[in-house]
Short mmCIF file of N, CA and C in Angstrom, two decimals:
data_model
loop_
_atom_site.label_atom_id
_atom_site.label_comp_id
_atom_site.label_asym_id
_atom_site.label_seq_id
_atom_site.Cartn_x
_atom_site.Cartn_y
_atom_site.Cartn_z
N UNK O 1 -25.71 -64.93 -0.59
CA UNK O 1 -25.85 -64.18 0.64
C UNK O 1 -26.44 -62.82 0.32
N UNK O 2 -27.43 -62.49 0.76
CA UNK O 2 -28.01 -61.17 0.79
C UNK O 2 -27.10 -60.01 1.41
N UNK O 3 -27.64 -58.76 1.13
CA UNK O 3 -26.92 -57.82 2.03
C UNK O 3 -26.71 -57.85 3.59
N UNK O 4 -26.09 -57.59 3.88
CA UNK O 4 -25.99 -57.24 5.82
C UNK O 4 -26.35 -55.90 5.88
N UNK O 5 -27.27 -55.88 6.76
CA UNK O 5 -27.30 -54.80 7.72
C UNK O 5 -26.44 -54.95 8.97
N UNK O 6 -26.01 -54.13 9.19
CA UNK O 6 -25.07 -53.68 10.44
C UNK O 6 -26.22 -52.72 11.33
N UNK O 7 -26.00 -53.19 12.57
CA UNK O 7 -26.68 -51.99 13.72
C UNK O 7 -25.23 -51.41 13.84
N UNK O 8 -26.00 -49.84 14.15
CA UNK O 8 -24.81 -48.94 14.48
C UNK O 8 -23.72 -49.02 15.48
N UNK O 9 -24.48 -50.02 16.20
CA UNK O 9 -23.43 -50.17 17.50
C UNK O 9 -21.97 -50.97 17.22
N UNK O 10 -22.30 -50.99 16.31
CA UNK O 10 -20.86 -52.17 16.07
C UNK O 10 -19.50 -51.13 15.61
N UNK O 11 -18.28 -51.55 16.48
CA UNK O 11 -17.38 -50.66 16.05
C UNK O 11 -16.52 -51.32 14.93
N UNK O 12 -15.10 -50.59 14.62
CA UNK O 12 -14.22 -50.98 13.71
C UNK O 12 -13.29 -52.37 14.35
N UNK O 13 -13.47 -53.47 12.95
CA UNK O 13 -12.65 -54.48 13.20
C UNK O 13 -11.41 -54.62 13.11
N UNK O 14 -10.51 -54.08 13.89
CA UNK O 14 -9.22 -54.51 13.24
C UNK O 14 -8.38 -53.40 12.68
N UNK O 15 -9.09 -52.46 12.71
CA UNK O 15 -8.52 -51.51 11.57
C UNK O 15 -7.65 -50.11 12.28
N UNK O 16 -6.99 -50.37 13.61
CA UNK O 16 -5.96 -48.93 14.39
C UNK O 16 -6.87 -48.14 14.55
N UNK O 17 -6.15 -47.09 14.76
CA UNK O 17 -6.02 -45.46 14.87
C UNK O 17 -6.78 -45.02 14.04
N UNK O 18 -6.34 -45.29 12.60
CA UNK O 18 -7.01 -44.72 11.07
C UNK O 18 -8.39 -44.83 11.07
N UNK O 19 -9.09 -45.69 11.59
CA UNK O 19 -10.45 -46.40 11.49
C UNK O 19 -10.18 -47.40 10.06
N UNK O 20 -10.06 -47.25 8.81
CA UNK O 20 -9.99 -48.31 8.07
C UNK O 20 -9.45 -47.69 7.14
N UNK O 21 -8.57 -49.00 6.26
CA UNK O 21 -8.05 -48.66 5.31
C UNK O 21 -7.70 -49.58 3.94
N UNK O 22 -7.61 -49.38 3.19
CA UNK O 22 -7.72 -50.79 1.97
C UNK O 22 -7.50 -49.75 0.81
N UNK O 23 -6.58 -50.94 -0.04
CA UNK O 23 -6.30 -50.21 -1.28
C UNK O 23 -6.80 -51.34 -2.24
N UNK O 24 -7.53 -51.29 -3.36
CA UNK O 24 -8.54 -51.95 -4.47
C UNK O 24 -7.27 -52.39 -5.44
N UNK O 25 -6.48 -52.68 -4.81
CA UNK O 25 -5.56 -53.67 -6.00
C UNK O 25 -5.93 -54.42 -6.62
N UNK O 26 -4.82 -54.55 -7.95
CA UNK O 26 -5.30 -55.66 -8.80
C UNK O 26 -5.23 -57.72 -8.16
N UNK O 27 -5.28 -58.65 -9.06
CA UNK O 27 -5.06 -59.54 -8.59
C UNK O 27 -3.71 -59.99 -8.81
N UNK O 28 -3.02 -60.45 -8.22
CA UNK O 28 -1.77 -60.64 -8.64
C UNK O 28 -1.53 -61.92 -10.37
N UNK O 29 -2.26 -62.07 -10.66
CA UNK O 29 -2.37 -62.76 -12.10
C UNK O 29 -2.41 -61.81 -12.76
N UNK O 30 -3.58 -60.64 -12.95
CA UNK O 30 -3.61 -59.43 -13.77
C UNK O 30 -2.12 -59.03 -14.02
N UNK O 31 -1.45 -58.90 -13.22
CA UNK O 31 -0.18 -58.83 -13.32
C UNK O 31 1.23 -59.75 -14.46
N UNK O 32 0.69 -60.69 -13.84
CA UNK O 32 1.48 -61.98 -14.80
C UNK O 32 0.69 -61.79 -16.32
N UNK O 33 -0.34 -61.76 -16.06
CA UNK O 33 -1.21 -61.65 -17.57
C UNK O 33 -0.89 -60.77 -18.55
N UNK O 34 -0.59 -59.36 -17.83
CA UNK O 34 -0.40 -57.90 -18.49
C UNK O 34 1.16 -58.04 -19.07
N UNK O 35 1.76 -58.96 -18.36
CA UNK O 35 3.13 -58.58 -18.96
C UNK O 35 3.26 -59.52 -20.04
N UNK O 36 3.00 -60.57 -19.32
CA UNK O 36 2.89 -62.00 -20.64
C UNK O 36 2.23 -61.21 -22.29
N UNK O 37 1.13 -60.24 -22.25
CA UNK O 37 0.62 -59.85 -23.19
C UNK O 37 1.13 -58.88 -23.76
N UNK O 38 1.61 -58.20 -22.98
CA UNK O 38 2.68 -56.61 -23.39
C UNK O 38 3.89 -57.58 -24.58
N UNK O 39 4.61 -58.82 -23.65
CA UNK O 39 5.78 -59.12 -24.54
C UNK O 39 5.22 -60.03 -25.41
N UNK O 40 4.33 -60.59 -25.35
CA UNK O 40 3.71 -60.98 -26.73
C UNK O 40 3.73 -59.84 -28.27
N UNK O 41 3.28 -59.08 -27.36
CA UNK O 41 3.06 -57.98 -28.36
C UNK O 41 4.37 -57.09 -28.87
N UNK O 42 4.92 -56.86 -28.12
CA UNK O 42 6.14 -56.57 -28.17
C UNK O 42 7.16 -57.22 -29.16
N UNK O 43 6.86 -58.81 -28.84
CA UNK O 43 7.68 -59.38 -30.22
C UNK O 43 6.78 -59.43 -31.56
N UNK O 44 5.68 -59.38 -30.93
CA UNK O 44 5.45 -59.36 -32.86
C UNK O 44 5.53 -58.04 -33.18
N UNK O 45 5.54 -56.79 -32.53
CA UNK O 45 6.36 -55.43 -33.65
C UNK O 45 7.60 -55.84 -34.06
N UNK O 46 8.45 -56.50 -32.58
CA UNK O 46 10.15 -56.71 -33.35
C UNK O 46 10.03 -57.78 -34.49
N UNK O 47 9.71 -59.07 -34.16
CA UNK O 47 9.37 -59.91 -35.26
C UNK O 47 10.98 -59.70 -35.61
N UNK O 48 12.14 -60.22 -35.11
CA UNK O 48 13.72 -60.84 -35.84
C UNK O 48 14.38 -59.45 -36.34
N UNK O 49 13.68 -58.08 -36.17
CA UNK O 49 14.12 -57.05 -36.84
C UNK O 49 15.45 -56.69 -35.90
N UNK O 50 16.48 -55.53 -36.44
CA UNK O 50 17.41 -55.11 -35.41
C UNK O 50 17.44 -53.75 -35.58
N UNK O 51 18.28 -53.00 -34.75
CA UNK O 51 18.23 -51.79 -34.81
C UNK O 51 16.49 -51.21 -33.70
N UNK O 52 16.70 -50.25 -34.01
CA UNK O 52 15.40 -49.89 -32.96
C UNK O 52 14.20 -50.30 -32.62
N UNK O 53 13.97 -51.04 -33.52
CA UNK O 53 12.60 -52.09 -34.09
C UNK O 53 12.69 -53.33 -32.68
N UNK O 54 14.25 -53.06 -32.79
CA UNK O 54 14.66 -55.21 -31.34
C UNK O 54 14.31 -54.40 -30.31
N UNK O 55 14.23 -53.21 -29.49
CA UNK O 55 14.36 -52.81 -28.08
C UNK O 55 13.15 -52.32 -27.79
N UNK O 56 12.59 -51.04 -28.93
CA UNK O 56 11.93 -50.35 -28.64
C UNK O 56 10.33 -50.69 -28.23
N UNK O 57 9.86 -51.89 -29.27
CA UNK O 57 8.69 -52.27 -28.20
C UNK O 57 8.33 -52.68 -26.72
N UNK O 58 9.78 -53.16 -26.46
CA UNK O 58 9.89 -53.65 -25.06
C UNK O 58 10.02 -52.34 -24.27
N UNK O 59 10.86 -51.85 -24.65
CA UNK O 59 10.83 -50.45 -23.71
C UNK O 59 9.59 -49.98 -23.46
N UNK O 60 8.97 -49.39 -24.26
CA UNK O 60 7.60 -49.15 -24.30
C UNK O 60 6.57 -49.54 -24.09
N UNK O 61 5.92 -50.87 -24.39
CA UNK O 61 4.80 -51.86 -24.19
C UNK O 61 5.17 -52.15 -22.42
N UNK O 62 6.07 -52.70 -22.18
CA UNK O 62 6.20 -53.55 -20.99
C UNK O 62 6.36 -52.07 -19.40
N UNK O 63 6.69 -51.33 -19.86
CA UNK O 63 6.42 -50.12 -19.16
C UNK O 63 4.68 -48.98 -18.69
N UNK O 64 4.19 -49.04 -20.24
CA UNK O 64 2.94 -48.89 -20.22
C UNK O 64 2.10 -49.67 -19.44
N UNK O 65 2.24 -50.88 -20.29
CA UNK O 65 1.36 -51.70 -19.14
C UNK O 65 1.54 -52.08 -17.72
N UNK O 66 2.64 -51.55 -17.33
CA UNK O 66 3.01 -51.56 -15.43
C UNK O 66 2.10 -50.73 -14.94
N UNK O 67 2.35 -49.12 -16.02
CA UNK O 67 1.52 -48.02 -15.44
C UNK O 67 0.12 -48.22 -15.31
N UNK O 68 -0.35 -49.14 -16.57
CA UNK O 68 -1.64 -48.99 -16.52
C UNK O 68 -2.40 -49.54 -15.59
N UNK O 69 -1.56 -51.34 -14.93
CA UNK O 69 -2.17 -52.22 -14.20
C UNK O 69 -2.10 -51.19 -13.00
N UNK O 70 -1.00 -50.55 -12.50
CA UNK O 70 -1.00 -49.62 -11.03
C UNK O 70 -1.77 -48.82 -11.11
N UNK O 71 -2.58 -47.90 -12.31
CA UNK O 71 -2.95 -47.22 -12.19
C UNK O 71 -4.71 -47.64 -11.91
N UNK O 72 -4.80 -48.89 -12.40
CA UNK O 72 -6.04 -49.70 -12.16
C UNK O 72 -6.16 -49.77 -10.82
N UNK O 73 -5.11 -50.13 -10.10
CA UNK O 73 -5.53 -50.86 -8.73
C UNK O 73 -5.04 -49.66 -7.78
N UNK O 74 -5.02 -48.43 -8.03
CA UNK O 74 -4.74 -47.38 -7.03
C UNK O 74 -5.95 -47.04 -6.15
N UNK O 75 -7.00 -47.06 -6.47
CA UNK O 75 -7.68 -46.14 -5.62
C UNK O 75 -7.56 -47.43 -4.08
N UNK O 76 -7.68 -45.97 -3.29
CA UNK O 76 -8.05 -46.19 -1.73
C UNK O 76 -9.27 -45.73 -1.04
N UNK O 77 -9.27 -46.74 0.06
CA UNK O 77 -10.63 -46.54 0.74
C UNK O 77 -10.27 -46.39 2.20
N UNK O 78 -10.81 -45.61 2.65
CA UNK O 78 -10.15 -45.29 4.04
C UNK O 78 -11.31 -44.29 4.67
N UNK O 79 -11.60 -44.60 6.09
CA UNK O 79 -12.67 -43.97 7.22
C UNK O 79 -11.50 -43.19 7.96
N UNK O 80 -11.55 -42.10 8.09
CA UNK O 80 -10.51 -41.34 9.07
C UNK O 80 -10.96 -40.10 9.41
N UNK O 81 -10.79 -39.31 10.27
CA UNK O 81 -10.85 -38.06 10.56
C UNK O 81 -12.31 -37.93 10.47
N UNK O 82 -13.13 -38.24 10.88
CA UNK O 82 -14.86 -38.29 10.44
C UNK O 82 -15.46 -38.20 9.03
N UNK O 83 -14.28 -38.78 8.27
CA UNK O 83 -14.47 -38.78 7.08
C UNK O 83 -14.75 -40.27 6.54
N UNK O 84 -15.39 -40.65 5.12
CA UNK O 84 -14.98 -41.30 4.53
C UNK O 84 -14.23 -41.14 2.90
N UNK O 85 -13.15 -41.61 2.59
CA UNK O 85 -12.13 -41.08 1.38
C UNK O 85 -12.36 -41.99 0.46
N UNK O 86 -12.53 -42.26 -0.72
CA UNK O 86 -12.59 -42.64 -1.96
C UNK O 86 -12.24 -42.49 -2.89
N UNK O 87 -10.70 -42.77 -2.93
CA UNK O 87 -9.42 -41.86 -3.80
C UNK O 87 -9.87 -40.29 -3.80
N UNK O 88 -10.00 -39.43 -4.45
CA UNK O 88 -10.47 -37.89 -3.93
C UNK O 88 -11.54 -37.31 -3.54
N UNK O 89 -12.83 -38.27 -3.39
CA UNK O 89 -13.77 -37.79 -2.91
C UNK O 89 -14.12 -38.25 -1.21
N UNK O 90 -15.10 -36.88 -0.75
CA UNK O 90 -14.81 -37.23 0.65
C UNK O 90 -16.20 -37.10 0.64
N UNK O 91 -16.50 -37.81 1.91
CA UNK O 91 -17.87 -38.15 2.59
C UNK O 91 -17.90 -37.91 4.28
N UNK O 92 -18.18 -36.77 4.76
CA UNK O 92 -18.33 -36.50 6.01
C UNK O 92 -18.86 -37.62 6.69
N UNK O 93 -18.92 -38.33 7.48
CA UNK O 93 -19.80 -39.64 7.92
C UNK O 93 -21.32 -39.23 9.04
N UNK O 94 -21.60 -37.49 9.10
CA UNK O 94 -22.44 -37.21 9.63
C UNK O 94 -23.70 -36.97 8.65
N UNK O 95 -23.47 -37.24 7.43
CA UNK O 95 -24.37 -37.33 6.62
C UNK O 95 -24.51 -39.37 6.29
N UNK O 96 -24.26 -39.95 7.08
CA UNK O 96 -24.42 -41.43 7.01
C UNK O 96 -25.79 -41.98 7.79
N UNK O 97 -26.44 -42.00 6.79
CA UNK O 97 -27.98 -42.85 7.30
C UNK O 97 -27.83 -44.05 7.62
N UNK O 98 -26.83 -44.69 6.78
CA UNK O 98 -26.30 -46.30 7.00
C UNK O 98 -25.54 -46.66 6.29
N UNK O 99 -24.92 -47.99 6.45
CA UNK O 99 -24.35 -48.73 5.81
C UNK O 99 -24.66 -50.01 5.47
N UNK O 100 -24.43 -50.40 4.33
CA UNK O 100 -24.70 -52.07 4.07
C UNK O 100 -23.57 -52.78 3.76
N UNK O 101 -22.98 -53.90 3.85
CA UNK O 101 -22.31 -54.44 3.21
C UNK O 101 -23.15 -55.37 2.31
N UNK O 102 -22.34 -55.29 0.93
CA UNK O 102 -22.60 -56.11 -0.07
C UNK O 102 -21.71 -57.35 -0.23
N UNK O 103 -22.59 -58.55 -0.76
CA UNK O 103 -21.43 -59.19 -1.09
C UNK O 103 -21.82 -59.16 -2.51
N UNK O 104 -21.01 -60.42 -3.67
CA UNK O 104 -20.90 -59.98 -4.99
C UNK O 104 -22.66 -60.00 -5.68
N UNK O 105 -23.20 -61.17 -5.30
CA UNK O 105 -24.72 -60.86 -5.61
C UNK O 105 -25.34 -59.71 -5.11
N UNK O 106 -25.57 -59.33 -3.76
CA UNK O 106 -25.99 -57.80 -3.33
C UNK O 106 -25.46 -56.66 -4.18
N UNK O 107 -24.09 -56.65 -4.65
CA UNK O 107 -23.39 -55.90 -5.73
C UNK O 107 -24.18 -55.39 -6.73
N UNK O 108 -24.61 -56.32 -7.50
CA UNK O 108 -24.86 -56.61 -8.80
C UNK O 108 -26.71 -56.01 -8.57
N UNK O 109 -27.20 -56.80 -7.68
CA UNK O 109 -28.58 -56.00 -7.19
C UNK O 109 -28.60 -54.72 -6.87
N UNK O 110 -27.52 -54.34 -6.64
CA UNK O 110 -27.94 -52.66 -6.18
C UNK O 110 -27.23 -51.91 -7.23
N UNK O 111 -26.54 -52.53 -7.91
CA UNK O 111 -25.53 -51.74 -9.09
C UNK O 111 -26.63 -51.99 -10.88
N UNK O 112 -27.73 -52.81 -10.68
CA UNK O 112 -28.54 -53.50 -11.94
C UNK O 112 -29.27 -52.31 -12.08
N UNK O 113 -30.24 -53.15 -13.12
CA UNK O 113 -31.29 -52.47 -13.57
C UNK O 113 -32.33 -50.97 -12.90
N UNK O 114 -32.25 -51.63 -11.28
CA UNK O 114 -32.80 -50.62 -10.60
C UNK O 114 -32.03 -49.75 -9.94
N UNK O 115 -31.03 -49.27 -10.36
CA UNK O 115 -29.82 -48.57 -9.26
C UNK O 115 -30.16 -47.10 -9.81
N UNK O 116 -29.84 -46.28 -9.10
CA UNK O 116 -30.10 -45.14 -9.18
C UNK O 116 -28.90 -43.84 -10.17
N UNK O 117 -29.39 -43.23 -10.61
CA UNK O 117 -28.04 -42.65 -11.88
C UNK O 117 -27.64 -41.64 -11.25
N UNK O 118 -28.25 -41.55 -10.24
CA UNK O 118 -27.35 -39.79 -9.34
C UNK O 118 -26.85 -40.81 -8.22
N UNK O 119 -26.42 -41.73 -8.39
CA UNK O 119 -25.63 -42.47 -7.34
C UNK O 119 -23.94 -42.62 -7.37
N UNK O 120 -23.60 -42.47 -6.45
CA UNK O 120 -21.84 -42.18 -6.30
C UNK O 120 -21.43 -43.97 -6.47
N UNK O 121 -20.92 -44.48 -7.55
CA UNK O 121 -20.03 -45.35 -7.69
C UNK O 121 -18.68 -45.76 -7.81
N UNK O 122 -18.17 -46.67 -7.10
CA UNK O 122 -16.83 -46.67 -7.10
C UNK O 122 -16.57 -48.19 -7.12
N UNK O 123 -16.81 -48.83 -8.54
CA UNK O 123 -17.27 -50.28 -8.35
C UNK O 123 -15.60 -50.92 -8.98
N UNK O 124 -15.07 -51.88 -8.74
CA UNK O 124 -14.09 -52.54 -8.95
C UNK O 124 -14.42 -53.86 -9.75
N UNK O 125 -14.67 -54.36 -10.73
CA UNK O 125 -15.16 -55.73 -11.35
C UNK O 125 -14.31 -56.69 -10.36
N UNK O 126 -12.95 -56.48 -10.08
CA UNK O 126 -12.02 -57.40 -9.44
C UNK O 126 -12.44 -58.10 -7.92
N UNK O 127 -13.30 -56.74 -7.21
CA UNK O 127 -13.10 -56.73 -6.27
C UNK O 127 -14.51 -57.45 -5.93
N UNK O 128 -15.02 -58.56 -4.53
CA UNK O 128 -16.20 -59.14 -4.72
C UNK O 128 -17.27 -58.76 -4.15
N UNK O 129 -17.31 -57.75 -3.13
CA UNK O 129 -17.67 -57.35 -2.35
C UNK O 129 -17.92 -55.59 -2.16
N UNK O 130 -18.75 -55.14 -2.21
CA UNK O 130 -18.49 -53.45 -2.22
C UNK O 130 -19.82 -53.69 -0.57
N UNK O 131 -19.81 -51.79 -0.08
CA UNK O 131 -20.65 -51.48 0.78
C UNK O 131 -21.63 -50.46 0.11
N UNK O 132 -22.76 -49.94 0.40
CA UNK O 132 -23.78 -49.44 0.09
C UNK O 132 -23.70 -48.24 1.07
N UNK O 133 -23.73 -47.24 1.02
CA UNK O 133 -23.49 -46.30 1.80
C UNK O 133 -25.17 -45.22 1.79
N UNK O 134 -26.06 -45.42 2.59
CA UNK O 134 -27.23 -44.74 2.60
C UNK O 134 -26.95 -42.92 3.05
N UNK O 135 -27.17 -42.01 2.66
CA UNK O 135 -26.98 -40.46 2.67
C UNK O 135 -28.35 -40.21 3.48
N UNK O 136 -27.78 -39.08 4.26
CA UNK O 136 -29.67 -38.17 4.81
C UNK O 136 -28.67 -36.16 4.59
N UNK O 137 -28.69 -36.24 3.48
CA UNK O 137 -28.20 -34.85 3.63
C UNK O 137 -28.86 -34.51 2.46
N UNK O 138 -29.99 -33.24 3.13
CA UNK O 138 -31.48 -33.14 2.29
C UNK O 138 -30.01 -31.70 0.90
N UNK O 139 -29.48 -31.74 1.14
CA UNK O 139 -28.62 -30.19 0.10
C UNK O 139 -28.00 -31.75 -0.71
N UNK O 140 -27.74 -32.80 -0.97
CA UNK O 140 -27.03 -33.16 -1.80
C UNK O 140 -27.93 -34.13 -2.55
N UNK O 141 -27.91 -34.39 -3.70
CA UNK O 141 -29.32 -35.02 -4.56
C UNK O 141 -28.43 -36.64 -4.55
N UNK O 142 -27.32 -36.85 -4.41
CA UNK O 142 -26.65 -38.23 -4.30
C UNK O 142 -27.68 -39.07 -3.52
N UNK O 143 -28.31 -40.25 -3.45
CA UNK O 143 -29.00 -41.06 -2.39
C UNK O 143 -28.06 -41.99 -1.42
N UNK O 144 -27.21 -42.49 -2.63
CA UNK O 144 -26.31 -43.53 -1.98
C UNK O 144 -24.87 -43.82 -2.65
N UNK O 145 -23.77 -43.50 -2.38
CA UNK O 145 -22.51 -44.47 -2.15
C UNK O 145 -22.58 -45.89 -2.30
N UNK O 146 -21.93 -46.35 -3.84
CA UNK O 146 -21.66 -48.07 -3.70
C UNK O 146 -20.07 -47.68 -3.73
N UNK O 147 -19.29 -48.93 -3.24
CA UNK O 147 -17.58 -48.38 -2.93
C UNK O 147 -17.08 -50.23 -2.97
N UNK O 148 -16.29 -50.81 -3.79
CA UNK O 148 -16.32 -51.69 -3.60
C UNK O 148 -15.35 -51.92 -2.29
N UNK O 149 -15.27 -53.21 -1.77
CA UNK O 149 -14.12 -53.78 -1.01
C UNK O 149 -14.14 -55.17 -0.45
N UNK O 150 -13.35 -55.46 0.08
CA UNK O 150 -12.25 -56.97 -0.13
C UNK O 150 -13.06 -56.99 1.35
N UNK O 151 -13.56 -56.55 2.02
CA UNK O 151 -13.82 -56.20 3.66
C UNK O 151 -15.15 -55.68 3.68
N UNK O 152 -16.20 -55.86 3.18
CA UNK O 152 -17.14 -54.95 3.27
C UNK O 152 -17.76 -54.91 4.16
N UNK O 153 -17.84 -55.75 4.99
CA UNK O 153 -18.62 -55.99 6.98
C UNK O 153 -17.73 -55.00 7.57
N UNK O 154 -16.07 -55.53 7.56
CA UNK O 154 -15.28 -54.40 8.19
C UNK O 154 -15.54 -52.69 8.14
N UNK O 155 -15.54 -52.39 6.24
CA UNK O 155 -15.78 -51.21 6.36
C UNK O 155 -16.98 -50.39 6.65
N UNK O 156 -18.38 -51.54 6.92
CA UNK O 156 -19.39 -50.67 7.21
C UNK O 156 -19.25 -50.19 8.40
N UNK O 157 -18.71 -51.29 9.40
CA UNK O 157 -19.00 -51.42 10.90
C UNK O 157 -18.05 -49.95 11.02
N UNK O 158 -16.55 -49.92 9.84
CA UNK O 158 -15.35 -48.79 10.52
C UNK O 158 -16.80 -47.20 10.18
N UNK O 159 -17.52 -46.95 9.06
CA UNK O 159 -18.13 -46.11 8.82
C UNK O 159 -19.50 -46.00 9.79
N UNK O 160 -19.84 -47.12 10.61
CA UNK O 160 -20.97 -46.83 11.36
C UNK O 160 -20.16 -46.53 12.83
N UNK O 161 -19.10 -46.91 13.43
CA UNK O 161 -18.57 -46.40 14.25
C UNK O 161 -18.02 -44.90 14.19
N UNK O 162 -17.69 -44.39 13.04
CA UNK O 162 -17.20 -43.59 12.66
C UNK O 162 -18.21 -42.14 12.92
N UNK O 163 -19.27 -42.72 12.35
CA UNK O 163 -20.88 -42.02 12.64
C UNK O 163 -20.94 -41.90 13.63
N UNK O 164 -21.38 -42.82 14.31
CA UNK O 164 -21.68 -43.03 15.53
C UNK O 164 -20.91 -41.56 16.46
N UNK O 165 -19.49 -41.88 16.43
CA UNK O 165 -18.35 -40.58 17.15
C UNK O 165 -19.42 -39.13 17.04
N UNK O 166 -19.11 -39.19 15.53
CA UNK O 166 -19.42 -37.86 15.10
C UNK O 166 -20.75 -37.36 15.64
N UNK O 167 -21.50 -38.27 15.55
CA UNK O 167 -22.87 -38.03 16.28
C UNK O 167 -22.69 -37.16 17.49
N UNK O 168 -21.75 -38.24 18.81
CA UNK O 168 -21.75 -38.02 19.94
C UNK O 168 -20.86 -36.77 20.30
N UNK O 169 -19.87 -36.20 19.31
CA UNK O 169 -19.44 -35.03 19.39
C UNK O 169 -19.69 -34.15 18.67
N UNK O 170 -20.73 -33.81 18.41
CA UNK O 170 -20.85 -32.83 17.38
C UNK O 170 -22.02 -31.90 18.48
N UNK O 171 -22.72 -32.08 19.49
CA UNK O 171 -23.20 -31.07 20.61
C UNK O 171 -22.55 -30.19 20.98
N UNK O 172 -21.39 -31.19 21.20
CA UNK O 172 -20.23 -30.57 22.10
C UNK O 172 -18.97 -29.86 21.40
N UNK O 173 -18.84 -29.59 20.40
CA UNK O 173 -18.30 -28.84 19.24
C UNK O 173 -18.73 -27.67 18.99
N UNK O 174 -20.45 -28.05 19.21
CA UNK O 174 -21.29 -26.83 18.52
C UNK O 174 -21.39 -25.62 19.88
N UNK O 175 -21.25 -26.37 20.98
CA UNK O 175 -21.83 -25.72 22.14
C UNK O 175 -20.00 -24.59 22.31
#
């Protein structure tokens, strides 16, 4: 499947009040995997020993790797407040020329050989789907936003509605 274009007219699917929201978690196997491998590892430091040698890898290994898998699958993606959020970076959505959704081949085409190196990435290997986020804000040298997600039709349509608002109130702000 090629990319989608979205016309602007399309609003948010599904997604409340917030306009959209999604957190880039892991898969729930990564999970089973990480621990299975932590206590693998774990027994071969103890390896039949006693005394601090029997506890202490487990304490340690099987804790680390909780942090690490959560700390993998934290970032969030969320359209709110005429914003778009990308764990700490923000994107006003009045600098939004467009949006694309990608699916995992479109991904890989816009993230390859020809992708641009002053481009804002926020790619997830896990995740299959990211959106393409087109910029018109002549002060920032960024061209484009890739952001992965589980929803990527959803989140263009929540970021082209999102635009869209800002568009229609921003006369009337200024005036």
């Amino acid at each position: 499947m090629a990319p989608t274009r979205l016309s602007s007219a399309a609003g948010p699917v599904g997604s409340g009040a917030d306009g959209y929201h999604e957190r880039l978690r892991l898969p729930w196997w990564w999970w089973l995997a990480g621990a299975v491998a932590a206590s693998l590892l774990a027994m071969e430091v103890w390896l039949g020993s006693g005394g601090v040698r029997a506890w202490l890898p487990f304490a340690v290994l099987l804790p680390a790797t909780a942090l690490l898998l959560w700390w993998l699958g934290r970032i969030m993606v969320r359209v709110r407040d005429g914003e778009l959020l990308v764990d700490d970076a923000r994107l006003p959505v009045g600098f939004v020329a467009d949006a694309i959704a990608l699916d995992a081949e479109g991904r890989r085409e816009v993230l390859g050989v020809g992708a641009d190196p002053l481009a804002f990435v926020v790619q997830r290997p896990w995740v299959g789907g990211a959106v393409q986020v087109v910029l018109d804000d002549p002060a920032d040298p960024t061209p484009y936003w890739v952001v992965s997600s589980r929803h990527p039709v959803r989140l263009a349509e929540a970021i082209l509605a999102a635009r869209d608002v800002a568009h229609r109130t921003a006369p009337a702000s200024a005036g």
